[in-house]
Structure formats: structure tokens, C-alpha cells
Coordinates of C-alpha atoms and ligand atoms in Angstrom, one line a residue:
M28 CA -51.8 27.9 65.0
K29 CA -52.0 31.5 63.6
R30 CA -55.3 32.8 62.3
F31 CA -55.4 33.6 58.6
E32 CA -55.5 37.4 58.1
A33 CA -56.5 37.0 54.5
D34 CA -57.9 34.2 52.3
V35 CA -55.5 34.9 49.5
V36 CA -52.2 36.8 49.0
V37 CA -51.7 38.0 45.5
V38 CA -48.1 38.9 44.8
G39 CA -47.7 41.4 41.9
S40 CA -49.9 44.2 40.5
G41 CA -49.4 43.8 36.8
L42 CA -52.4 42.7 34.7
A43 CA -52.3 39.2 36.1
G44 CA -52.2 40.3 39.8
L45 CA -54.9 43.0 39.3
A46 CA -57.2 40.7 37.4
A47 CA -56.8 37.9 40.0
A48 CA -57.4 40.3 42.9
L49 CA -60.6 41.7 41.4
E50 CA -62.0 38.3 40.4
L51 CA -61.3 36.8 43.9
A52 CA -64.2 38.7 45.4
P53 CA -65.7 38.1 47.9
L54 CA -62.6 36.4 49.4
R55 CA -60.3 38.7 51.4
V56 CA -57.2 39.5 49.4
H57 CA -53.9 41.0 50.3
L58 CA -52.3 42.5 47.2
V59 CA -48.5 42.8 47.7
T60 CA -46.4 44.6 45.1
R61 CA -42.9 45.9 44.8
G62 CA -43.9 49.2 43.2
V63 CA -47.0 51.3 43.1
L64 CA -50.3 50.3 41.6
G65 CA -50.8 51.5 38.0
A66 CA -47.2 52.1 37.2
D67 CA -45.8 48.7 38.1
G68 CA -44.4 45.8 36.1
A69 CA -44.2 45.2 32.4
T70 CA -48.0 45.6 32.0
A71 CA -47.8 49.4 32.3
W72 CA -45.1 49.4 29.6
A73 CA -47.0 47.2 27.1
Q74 CA -47.4 49.0 23.8
G75 CA -48.8 47.0 20.9
G76 CA -52.0 45.6 22.5
I77 CA -53.9 42.5 23.2
A78 CA -54.6 39.8 20.7
A79 CA -58.2 38.5 20.6
A80 CA -60.4 37.1 17.8
V81 CA -63.0 39.9 17.9
G82 CA -62.9 41.1 14.3
P83 CA -65.3 40.2 11.5
G84 CA -64.2 36.9 9.9
D85 CA -61.8 36.1 12.7
S86 CA -62.3 33.1 15.0
P87 CA -60.6 31.7 18.1
A88 CA -59.7 28.6 16.0
A89 CA -57.7 30.9 13.6
H90 CA -56.1 32.7 16.5
A91 CA -55.2 29.2 18.0
R92 CA -53.6 28.1 14.7
D93 CA -51.4 31.2 14.6
T94 CA -50.4 30.7 18.3
L95 CA -49.6 27.0 17.7
A96 CA -47.5 27.9 14.6
A97 CA -45.5 30.5 16.6
G98 CA -45.0 28.0 19.4
D99 CA -42.9 25.8 17.1
G100 CA -44.7 22.6 18.2
W101 CA -44.1 23.1 21.9
S102 CA -47.4 24.7 22.9
E103 CA -50.1 22.7 24.8
P104 CA -53.1 22.7 22.4
R105 CA -55.6 22.6 25.3
A106 CA -54.0 25.7 26.9
V107 CA -54.0 27.5 23.5
E108 CA -57.7 26.6 23.0
A109 CA -58.5 27.9 26.5
L110 CA -56.7 31.1 25.8
T111 CA -58.0 31.9 22.4
A112 CA -61.6 30.9 23.1
A113 CA -61.6 33.2 26.1
G114 CA -60.2 36.2 24.1
P115 CA -63.4 38.0 23.2
A116 CA -64.8 37.7 26.7
A117 CA -61.5 38.9 28.2
I118 CA -61.7 42.1 26.1
A119 CA -65.3 42.6 27.2
W120 CA -64.3 42.0 30.8
L121 CA -61.6 44.7 30.6
Q122 CA -63.9 47.2 28.9
A123 CA -66.5 46.6 31.6
R124 CA -63.8 47.6 34.1
G125 CA -63.2 50.9 32.4
V126 CA -60.4 50.1 29.9
D127 CA -60.9 52.4 26.9
F128 CA -59.6 50.8 23.7
D129 CA -59.3 52.6 20.4
R130 CA -62.3 52.5 18.0
D131 CA -62.6 52.9 14.3
G132 CA -64.8 55.3 12.4
A133 CA -67.8 53.0 12.8
G134 CA -67.4 52.8 16.5
D135 CA -66.1 49.2 16.5
L136 CA -62.8 48.2 18.2
A137 CA -59.9 49.3 16.0
L138 CA -57.7 46.3 15.3
G139 CA -54.0 46.3 14.6
R140 CA -51.9 43.7 12.7
E141 CA -48.7 42.2 14.1
A142 CA -46.1 39.8 12.9
A143 CA -47.2 36.1 12.5
H144 CA -50.9 36.9 13.1
G145 CA -52.9 35.8 10.1
R146 CA -55.1 38.9 10.4
A147 CA -55.6 42.1 12.2
R148 CA -56.7 41.2 15.7
I149 CA -54.7 43.4 18.1
V150 CA -57.0 45.5 20.3
H151 CA -55.1 48.6 21.5
A152 CA -55.1 52.0 23.1
R153 CA -52.7 53.7 20.7
D154 CA -49.3 52.3 21.7
R155 CA -50.0 52.7 25.4
T156 CA -52.3 49.8 25.8
G157 CA -50.7 48.5 29.0
A158 CA -50.7 51.8 30.7
E159 CA -54.5 52.1 29.9
V160 CA -55.2 48.6 31.3
A161 CA -53.1 49.3 34.4
R162 CA -54.8 52.7 35.0
A163 CA -58.3 51.3 34.8
L164 CA -57.8 48.1 36.8
S165 CA -55.7 49.8 39.5
A166 CA -58.5 52.4 40.0
R167 CA -61.0 49.5 40.3
V168 CA -58.8 47.7 42.8
R169 CA -58.6 50.8 45.0
E170 CA -62.4 51.0 45.0
V171 CA -63.2 47.5 46.0
A172 CA -63.5 46.5 49.7
H173 CA -62.2 42.9 49.5
V174 CA -58.6 43.9 48.5
R175 CA -56.0 45.5 50.8
V176 CA -53.1 46.9 48.9
F177 CA -49.5 46.7 50.2
E178 CA -47.3 48.8 48.0
R179 CA -43.5 49.0 48.0
A180 CA -43.4 45.6 49.6
R181 CA -41.3 42.8 48.2
A182 CA -42.1 39.1 48.7
L183 CA -39.0 37.3 49.9
R184 CA -40.1 33.8 50.7
L185 CA -43.2 31.6 50.6
A186 CA -44.3 30.5 54.0
S187 CA -44.7 26.8 53.4
D188 CA -44.0 23.6 55.3
G189 CA -43.1 21.9 52.0
A190 CA -46.6 20.3 51.8
A191 CA -48.8 23.4 51.6
I192 CA -48.7 27.2 51.6
A193 CA -49.1 29.3 54.7
G194 CA -48.6 32.8 53.3
V195 CA -45.8 35.0 52.1
H196 CA -42.9 36.7 53.9
T197 CA -42.4 40.3 52.7
V198 CA -40.1 43.2 53.4
A199 CA -41.2 46.8 53.2
R200 CA -39.4 49.9 54.5
G201 CA -36.9 47.7 56.2
G202 CA -39.4 45.6 58.2
V203 CA -40.3 42.0 57.6
R204 CA -43.9 40.8 57.8
T205 CA -45.7 37.7 57.1
H206 CA -49.0 37.8 55.3
V207 CA -50.7 34.7 56.7
A208 CA -53.1 33.0 54.2
P209 CA -54.0 29.6 52.9
C210 CA -53.7 30.6 49.3
V211 CA -51.0 32.5 47.4
V212 CA -51.2 33.7 43.8
L213 CA -47.8 34.5 42.3
A214 CA -48.1 37.2 39.5
T215 CA -44.6 38.5 39.7
G216 CA -44.0 38.9 35.9
G217 CA -40.8 38.1 34.0
C218 CA -37.1 37.9 34.5
G219 CA -35.6 40.1 31.7
Q220 CA -33.4 41.9 34.2
L221 CA -31.3 38.8 34.6
F222 CA -29.8 39.8 31.2
R223 CA -27.6 42.8 30.5
H224 CA -29.9 44.0 27.7
T225 CA -33.6 44.0 28.3
T226 CA -36.8 45.8 27.7
N227 CA -38.2 44.8 31.1
P228 CA -38.6 47.1 34.0
A229 CA -36.4 47.0 37.1
E230 CA -38.9 44.8 39.0
A231 CA -38.5 41.9 36.4
T232 CA -35.8 40.1 38.4
G233 CA -37.5 36.7 38.4
D234 CA -38.5 36.9 42.1
G235 CA -41.4 34.6 41.6
L236 CA -39.1 31.9 40.2
A237 CA -36.7 32.3 43.1
L238 CA -39.6 31.9 45.6
A239 CA -40.8 28.8 43.7
L240 CA -37.3 27.3 43.5
E241 CA -36.8 27.8 47.2
A242 CA -40.1 26.1 48.0
G243 CA -39.3 23.2 45.6
V244 CA -42.1 24.1 43.2
R245 CA -42.0 22.6 39.7
L246 CA -40.7 24.9 37.0
R247 CA -40.6 24.3 33.3
D248 CA -39.1 25.5 30.0
L249 CA -36.8 28.0 31.8
E250 CA -34.5 28.2 28.8
L251 CA -37.2 29.7 26.6
V252 CA -36.6 33.4 26.6
Q253 CA -37.9 35.6 23.9
F254 CA -35.6 38.4 22.7
H255 CA -37.3 41.4 21.1
P256 CA -35.5 42.4 17.8
T257 CA -36.2 46.1 18.0
A258 CA -35.2 47.7 21.3
L259 CA -33.9 51.3 20.9
A260 CA -30.1 51.0 21.2
A261 CA -29.3 54.4 22.7
G262 CA -27.5 53.4 25.9
R263 CA -30.6 53.2 28.2
D264 CA -31.1 50.4 30.8
P265 CA -33.8 49.0 30.4
M266 CA -33.9 49.6 26.6
P267 CA -37.0 51.4 25.3
L268 CA -39.1 49.1 23.1
L269 CA -40.0 50.0 19.5
S270 CA -43.1 48.0 19.1
E271 CA -43.7 45.2 16.5
A272 CA -46.7 47.2 15.4
L273 CA -44.4 49.8 13.8
R274 CA -43.2 47.1 11.4
G275 CA -46.9 46.2 10.8
H276 CA -47.4 49.9 9.8
G277 CA -44.5 50.0 7.3
A278 CA -41.3 50.6 9.4
R279 CA -38.3 48.8 7.8
V280 CA -35.3 47.1 9.3
V281 CA -32.2 48.2 7.4
D282 CA -28.4 48.3 7.7
R283 CA -26.4 51.6 7.6
G284 CA -26.6 51.6 3.8
G285 CA -30.4 51.2 3.8
C286 CA -30.4 47.5 2.7
R287 CA -33.3 45.5 4.0
F288 CA -31.3 42.6 5.2
L289 CA -34.3 40.8 6.7
A290 CA -35.5 39.9 3.2
L291 CA -32.6 37.5 3.0
A292 CA -33.5 35.8 6.3
H293 CA -37.3 35.2 5.7
P294 CA -39.8 35.7 2.9
D295 CA -42.0 37.8 5.2
A296 CA -39.0 40.2 5.9
E297 CA -40.2 42.7 8.6
L298 CA -43.3 40.6 9.3
A299 CA -41.3 37.4 9.9
P300 CA -41.7 35.8 13.4
R301 CA -40.1 37.7 16.2
D302 CA -37.3 35.2 16.9
V303 CA -36.3 35.1 13.2
V304 CA -36.0 38.9 13.1
A305 CA -34.1 39.0 16.4
R306 CA -31.6 36.5 15.2
A307 CA -31.1 38.2 11.9
V308 CA -30.5 41.5 13.7
A309 CA -28.1 39.7 16.2
R310 CA -26.1 38.1 13.3
Q311 CA -25.9 41.4 11.5
M312 CA -24.4 42.9 14.7
R313 CA -22.1 40.0 15.3
A314 CA -20.8 40.4 11.8
G315 CA -19.8 43.9 12.8
G316 CA -22.7 45.7 11.2
Q317 CA -25.4 47.8 12.7
A318 CA -29.1 47.6 12.5
F319 CA -31.7 50.4 12.3
L320 CA -35.4 50.9 12.1
D321 CA -36.4 53.2 9.3
L322 CA -39.5 55.0 10.6
R323 CA -39.6 57.5 7.8
P324 CA -42.5 55.7 5.9
L325 CA -44.7 56.4 8.9
A326 CA -43.1 59.5 10.4
R327 CA -46.2 61.7 9.8
E328 CA -48.5 59.5 11.9
L329 CA -45.9 58.4 14.5
G330 CA -46.7 61.0 17.2
E331 CA -50.5 60.3 16.9
R332 CA -50.5 56.5 16.5
F333 CA -47.3 55.6 18.3
P334 CA -46.7 58.2 21.0
A335 CA -44.5 55.9 23.1
A336 CA -42.2 55.3 20.2
A337 CA -42.1 58.9 19.2
A338 CA -41.2 59.9 22.8
A339 CA -38.5 57.3 23.0
C340 CA -36.9 58.6 19.8
A341 CA -37.2 62.2 21.1
D342 CA -35.5 61.2 24.4
A343 CA -32.6 59.7 22.5
G344 CA -32.3 62.9 20.4
L345 CA -33.4 61.2 17.2
D346 CA -35.8 62.7 14.6
P347 CA -37.6 59.7 13.0
A348 CA -38.6 61.8 10.0
R349 CA -34.8 62.2 9.2
D350 CA -32.7 59.7 11.2
L351 CA -32.4 56.0 11.1
V352 CA -33.1 54.7 14.6
P353 CA -30.5 52.3 16.0
I354 CA -31.9 49.0 17.2
A355 CA -30.6 45.9 19.0
P356 CA -32.2 42.7 20.4
A357 CA -33.0 42.6 24.1
A358 CA -34.4 40.0 26.5
H359 CA -38.2 40.6 26.4
Y360 CA -40.4 37.8 27.5
H361 CA -40.1 34.5 29.4
M362 CA -42.1 31.6 28.0
G363 CA -40.9 29.3 30.8
G364 CA -41.8 29.6 34.5
I365 CA -43.8 28.0 37.2
A366 CA -45.5 25.0 35.7
T367 CA -49.2 25.4 36.1
D368 CA -52.4 23.6 35.0
L369 CA -55.2 25.3 33.2
A370 CA -56.5 26.6 36.6
G371 CA -53.2 28.2 37.4
R372 CA -52.4 25.5 40.1
S373 CA -48.7 24.8 40.7
S374 CA -47.2 21.6 42.1
L375 CA -47.5 23.0 45.7
P376 CA -50.9 22.9 47.3
G377 CA -52.2 26.4 47.9
L378 CA -49.9 28.0 45.4
W379 CA -51.3 29.4 42.1
A380 CA -49.3 31.3 39.4
C381 CA -50.5 33.4 36.5
G382 CA -49.2 35.9 34.0
E383 CA -45.6 35.9 32.8
V384 CA -44.2 34.1 35.8
A385 CA -46.3 31.0 35.0
A386 CA -45.8 28.5 32.2
T387 CA -49.2 27.3 31.1
G388 CA -47.9 25.9 27.9
V389 CA -49.7 28.5 25.8
H390 CA -46.6 30.1 24.2
G391 CA -44.7 26.9 23.5
A392 CA -41.2 27.8 22.4
N393 CA -42.1 31.2 21.1
R394 CA -44.8 33.6 22.2
L395 CA -47.0 35.1 19.5
A396 CA -47.0 38.9 19.8
S397 CA -49.7 40.4 22.0
N398 CA -50.7 37.0 23.5
S399 CA -49.1 37.7 26.9
L400 CA -51.5 40.3 28.1
L401 CA -54.3 38.0 27.0
E402 CA -52.8 35.1 28.8
A403 CA -52.4 37.3 32.0
V404 CA -56.0 38.2 32.1
V405 CA -57.5 34.9 31.0
F406 CA -55.4 32.7 33.3
A407 CA -55.7 35.1 36.3
R408 CA -59.4 34.8 36.0
R409 CA -59.2 31.0 35.8
A410 CA -57.0 30.9 38.9
A411 CA -59.3 33.1 40.8
A412 CA -62.3 31.0 39.8
D413 CA -60.5 27.9 41.0
I414 CA -59.7 29.5 44.4
R415 CA -63.2 30.7 44.8
A416 CA -64.6 27.3 44.0
R417 CA -62.5 25.9 46.8
G418 CA -63.8 28.5 49.2
G419 CA -60.3 29.9 49.6
R420 CA -59.0 26.8 51.3
G421 CA -55.3 25.9 50.8
G422 CA -52.7 25.0 53.4
D423 CA -52.0 25.6 57.1
P424 CA -50.2 28.7 58.4
G425 CA -47.5 28.7 61.0
L426 CA -44.0 29.3 59.6
A427 CA -41.6 31.9 60.8
P428 CA -40.4 34.7 58.5
A429 CA -37.0 34.6 56.9
R430 CA -34.7 37.6 57.6
P431 CA -33.6 39.5 54.4
A432 CA -30.0 40.4 53.8
P433 CA -29.5 44.1 52.9
A434 CA -27.9 44.5 49.4
S435 CA -24.3 45.7 49.7
R436 CA -22.0 47.2 47.1
P437 CA -20.2 43.9 46.3
Q438 CA -23.6 42.3 45.7
R439 CA -24.4 45.0 43.2
A440 CA -21.2 44.3 41.4
A441 CA -22.0 40.6 41.4
V442 CA -25.4 41.3 39.9
A443 CA -23.9 43.4 37.1
R444 CA -21.4 40.7 36.3
L445 CA -24.2 38.0 36.3
R446 CA -26.2 40.1 33.8
D447 CA -23.2 40.3 31.5
V448 CA -22.6 36.5 31.7
M449 CA -26.3 35.8 31.0
W450 CA -26.3 38.1 28.0
E451 CA -23.0 36.8 26.5
E452 CA -23.5 33.1 27.1
V453 CA -27.2 32.5 27.7
G454 CA -28.6 35.1 25.2
L455 CA -29.9 34.7 21.7
L456 CA -27.3 32.4 20.3
R457 CA -26.1 29.7 22.7
Q458 CA -23.6 26.9 22.7
G459 CA -22.5 24.2 25.1
D460 CA -19.1 25.6 26.0
G461 CA -20.5 29.1 26.7
L462 CA -23.3 27.7 28.8
R463 CA -20.9 25.6 30.8
A464 CA -18.7 28.6 31.4
A465 CA -21.7 30.6 32.5
L466 CA -22.7 27.9 35.0
R467 CA -19.1 27.8 36.4
E468 CA -19.2 31.6 36.9
I469 CA -22.7 31.6 38.4
D470 CA -21.7 28.7 40.8
Q471 CA -18.7 30.8 41.9
S472 CA -21.1 33.7 42.8
L473 CA -23.4 31.3 44.6
R474 CA -20.5 30.2 46.8
V475 CA -20.0 33.8 48.1
L476 CA -23.3 35.5 47.9
P477 CA -25.2 35.6 51.2
P478 CA -29.0 34.9 51.2
G479 CA -30.9 37.8 49.7
P480 CA -32.1 39.2 46.3
A481 CA -28.7 39.0 44.6
R482 CA -28.4 35.3 45.5
D483 CA -31.9 34.7 44.4
R484 CA -31.1 36.2 41.0
A485 CA -28.0 33.9 40.7
R486 CA -30.1 30.9 41.6
V487 CA -32.7 31.7 38.9
S488 CA -29.9 32.5 36.4
R489 CA -28.4 29.1 37.2
A490 CA -31.6 27.3 36.6
L491 CA -32.2 29.0 33.3
A492 CA -28.6 28.4 32.1
A493 CA -28.8 24.7 33.2
A494 CA -32.1 24.3 31.3
A495 CA -30.5 25.8 28.2
L496 CA -27.6 23.5 28.4
D497 CA -29.9 20.5 28.8
R498 CA -31.9 21.3 25.7
V499 CA -29.4 20.4 23.0
H500 CA -31.8 21.0 20.1
S501 CA -32.9 24.5 18.9
R502 CA -36.5 25.2 19.3
G503 CA -38.4 28.5 18.8
A504 CA -36.6 31.2 20.7
H505 CA -33.9 28.7 22.0
V506 CA -31.1 28.4 19.6
R507 CA -28.1 26.2 20.0
L508 CA -25.3 27.0 17.6
D509 CA -23.7 23.6 18.5
E510 CA -27.0 21.8 17.9
V511 CA -26.5 18.0 17.8
V512 CA -27.5 17.0 14.3
K513 CA -27.6 13.2 13.7
G514 CA -24.8 12.6 16.2
S515 CA -22.5 15.3 15.0
V516 CA -22.0 18.8 16.1
A517 CA -23.1 21.3 13.4
C518 CA -22.9 25.1 13.3
A519 CA -26.3 26.6 12.8
C520 CA -24.9 30.1 12.0
Ligands
FAD883 C1 -41.8 47.1 26.9 C2 -42.8 46.0 26.8 C3 -43.8 46.0 25.9 C4 -44.7 44.9 25.8 N1 -45.8 45.0 25.0 C5 -46.7 44.0 25.0 C6 -47.9 44.1 24.2 O1 -48.1 45.0 23.4 N2 -48.7 43.0 24.2 C7 -48.6 41.9 25.1 O2 -49.4 41.0 25.1 N3 -47.5 41.9 25.9 C8 -46.6 42.9 25.9 N4 -45.5 42.8 26.7 C9 -45.4 41.7 27.6 C10 -46.4 41.9 28.7 O3 -46.4 43.3 29.1 C11 -46.1 41.1 30.0 O4 -45.9 39.8 29.7 C12 -47.3 41.2 30.9 O5 -47.6 42.6 31.2 C13 -47.0 40.5 32.2 O6 -48.0 40.8 33.1 P1 -47.9 40.2 34.6 O7 -49.0 40.7 35.3 O8 -47.6 38.8 34.5 O9 -46.5 40.9 35.1 P2 -46.0 42.4 35.3 O10 -46.9 43.3 34.6 O11 -44.6 42.4 34.9 O12 -46.2 42.6 36.8 C14 -45.4 42.0 37.7 C15 -45.7 42.5 39.1 O13 -45.0 41.8 40.1 C16 -44.4 42.6 41.0 N5 -43.3 41.9 41.7 C17 -42.3 41.3 41.1 N6 -41.5 40.7 42.1 C18 -42.1 40.9 43.3 C19 -41.9 40.6 44.6 N7 -40.8 39.9 45.0 N8 -42.7 41.0 45.6 C20 -43.8 41.8 45.3 N9 -44.1 42.1 44.0 C21 -43.3 41.7 43.0 C22 -44.0 43.8 40.2 O14 -43.7 44.9 41.0 C23 -45.2 44.0 39.3 O15 -46.2 44.6 40.0 C24 -44.6 43.8 26.7 C25 -43.5 43.8 27.6 C26 -42.6 44.9 27.7 C27 -41.5 44.8 28.7

């Protein structure tokens, strides 16, 4: 039997991975990540901020009510309570590790307001909150002695005998290595890159889901994908995000003629829930129209309060003081994922998951804005506490590494096609025929793709499309145009 070289392997260095790694002290941690600490994953791109009931008159119970309402009856109340109750302590934990949030004139935390939140409760660092969080926690991880960092290393397979975890097989600079450990924490983020249009970074290919599928780990709610309504439609891949907070500050969604068409879709218009706004924008575009964000009402403060949005407009050659900014929906956040309990435990002994790759039940069928960073830090800390309480004991090591297949040109073409199919048939507005056609095409790819990252993507895409086909009723972000209503098929358009 091999000796364990670490107590825990953490895969991913977004907020969930960084928080878990820090909180696992004094256990010996290998932190394996595809990119480079501080600039890696969706965390570094997060703009709006982190929701927490820290303001006067606010309470975790009020935050929980808003979260449950957004989740469309699909959230787990216990998970929501655990999340919202831990919000204030999570913000304090981040501050204690050097995260510098914006403050108001009185020196208190400055709080933003976002759609579907009953009050201002978004803690932020201008519109670069994620970058600030990643900066501070990465610096801390580099200082501590219990974490060894392995950058530009991609986890390929879980080492597992089917009964318990033995570590992770990774590839870095062409070489395969196994990190042998009894506990593994998957914090690999989302899967937006499965879709043609996404706000997610290149690393968000659903690798954690592929690893879990391969190991027979239980997944849930895979069909629940949130599409952001206001990605900047200027031909970039991934698409730059124009944060929800812009609408909270007075930005308007309009058609080419300046008509605020959202007012027809929902009484709250620009502050309607994200999925309502996304579908209204998608329908506007399907009907041959265009959609724009009118940033002129806040053009003066844009550079100061929303530097990321200002920079994205400038990169696209747009002047927000003068031009309407073209927008389109894009795959943004995955509510589904590896099924976990409130301690982050998966169905496989020795495997924990946290952050966007996990499905704790917090978000239900629709995530409330700015709850995901909170979830990442709260449930990473819970998972780390659970592992510590077990003394870092998990499974037995001893499995041989799998050999990765190098990506070839035909595989890149297959990936591009898969992204198109996922966008067209498994995107915002779904129907049975389209989902079945998507499954046929994905199955064809699976027949020819050799083992490796492209095949892994196809497998995750298949699981997501199959889950969307199974769920015949619309719920939250999952919309079936052919929804079965009282035994008949009705168009929900
Ligand atoms: C543009 C944008 C803006 C957002 N704004 C907000 C916001 O304001 N508030 C909010 O709450 N949420 C926001 N979100 C969502 C939020 O950023 C994410 O849900 C959250 O950061 C996820 O954190 P994570 O640690 O789970 O994953 P990530 O931060 O995505 O990190 C995943 C990590 O896993 C690594 N990884 C992936 N696969 C592998 C592999 N095979 N091997 C090794 N490493 C791997 C990646 O390299 C990365 O380090 C935003 C998302 C985007 C895309």
C-alpha cells in the first residue's frame, strides 16, 4: 500500500478551493489547480459582490426568504438556513484574511442592492469583488506551511476503488502524477463552457462533474443552468459580463428604439428575477429584435463604481455615455452538480465537493444574485471542518494513474460543435424534440471521441441534456416550451 503524501487534495483555486485549503490546517493539503493562483476560475471574475445580512435592519431570516423565493420552491430550506445564518461570519472571515471591501462614509461596509433581494445586502469591492477576494486568499495560501500548491495541473481522474477515494490523477506539463491522499475536495467550479455563449472562463468545462461521473458519484439537478441576461454581445468568447448591479443603479434594458420591453414581462422590469430578464431578452432576440443596456443614466459614475463594466465597453469600442450597449443572454451559473450534504460530503466516501461544482440545494431552481460566492466560502469551511473532525481519514490509496489522451484538431472541432448543440437545444428555452436531437448528436460524438477532456465534456453535456429531457415541467431557470400541462402539450412562449 502506498503512503499518503497529503491528508487532503483540494482541486481548484477559486474561492471554494482557497477557503477549504486554508481552513484545513493543520492537515497537509495539496492544492491542485488548472491555472495560476489569484487569477483562476470564475471567482476572479466575479463583479457584483457577496450577499450577507450585515446591514442594519437586515437578518439571515430575511436573506433566507429571498433565497427561497428565487429558488422557485426547489431549494433545501436547511441548506438555505445554514448559508444565510453563516453570512455575516463569512464576511468577517474574509476580512480577517485581508479582503478589503468598500466602506461608506461612516466606515461601515457599503452595501449594494441587486435584483430579487429585498434590501441592500451586497458586500463588494467596487465591481471587482472576486478579484479582491482571490488576491487576498491566494496571498494567504502562499504564506501558510500546510498547503503545497500545484499550478497548471489538471485533475483527470479520481483515484478510487469504487468504495473510497485514494487521491487524484493529474497531468501537468505533459506528465501524469497521482496525488495520493485519503480525502479529496472538488472545488472545480462551473460548466458554462459547455455552451457556445457563456460568461465563464476557459477552465469552466465541468471537469469536476466528469470526474464524479466516471467514479459513479451521485449528481443532481444537472439541468438547472442559470443564464445571465446581460452579457456584452460584442463577439468575445467568453462574453464579458455586465453586472446585475448596473440595473440596480439605474441602467435600463431597451430595444433599438429605446423601448423598455422588460416592463411588459414583469412589474419589477429591470429588477425582475434574473431568469425572467434572461428569457425576455432571449425572446426579444428570437423575434428578430436586439437588446441593449442603456448605461447613460449612470455614465458619470461608471468608471469609478463599475470599472470592469467600463473597461469591457471600452474594449468593445463603445462609449456608454453615448452608445446603447448590445447585450445577449449567456450560460452563467450551474445550480446542479455533485450532490452533497451540509458538510460537503458526496456519495463516495472520502470525496467532498464545494462551490459551484457542488449542489447543496441552496439555490434551488434559480440562484439569487451574489449568493454563490457566499455559498463557496460557507460550504468550503463546513467541508474543511468535517474533514478536520475526522482527522483527515477517508479511503485507502493504491490505484494506478489513467493516461490522458492529447487533444487533437478533430477533437477541437467536436468540442466547438458540442457547444453549438448545447446552446441551440439545451439553452434558455428547451423542448423535447430539440433535447432528443441534442442527445443523438452527443451520442454520436461519444462513439468516436477517445478518452480525454473532449470526451469528458461530451459526457457531462449528455448528462445535462438527459436531465433536461427528464424534467418535463418548467421550474426556475429550466424552461420547457413543450411543458406538459394537464396531459396536453402547451406552448409556454
Ligand atoms: C463573470 C462572472 C461574474 C460573477 N459575479 C458574481 C458575483 O458578483 N457574486 C457571486 O456570488 N457570484 C458571481 N459569479 C459566480 C461566482 O463567481 C462563482 O460561482 C464562484 O466564483 C465559484 O467559485 P468556485 O471556487 O466554486 O469555482 P471557480 O472560482 O470557478 O474556481 C474553479 C477552480 O477549479 C479549477 N479547475 C477546474 N477544473 C480543474 C481540473 N480538472 N483540475 C484542476 N483544477 C481545475 C479552476 O482552474 C479554478 O481554479 C460570477 C461568475 C462569473 C463568470
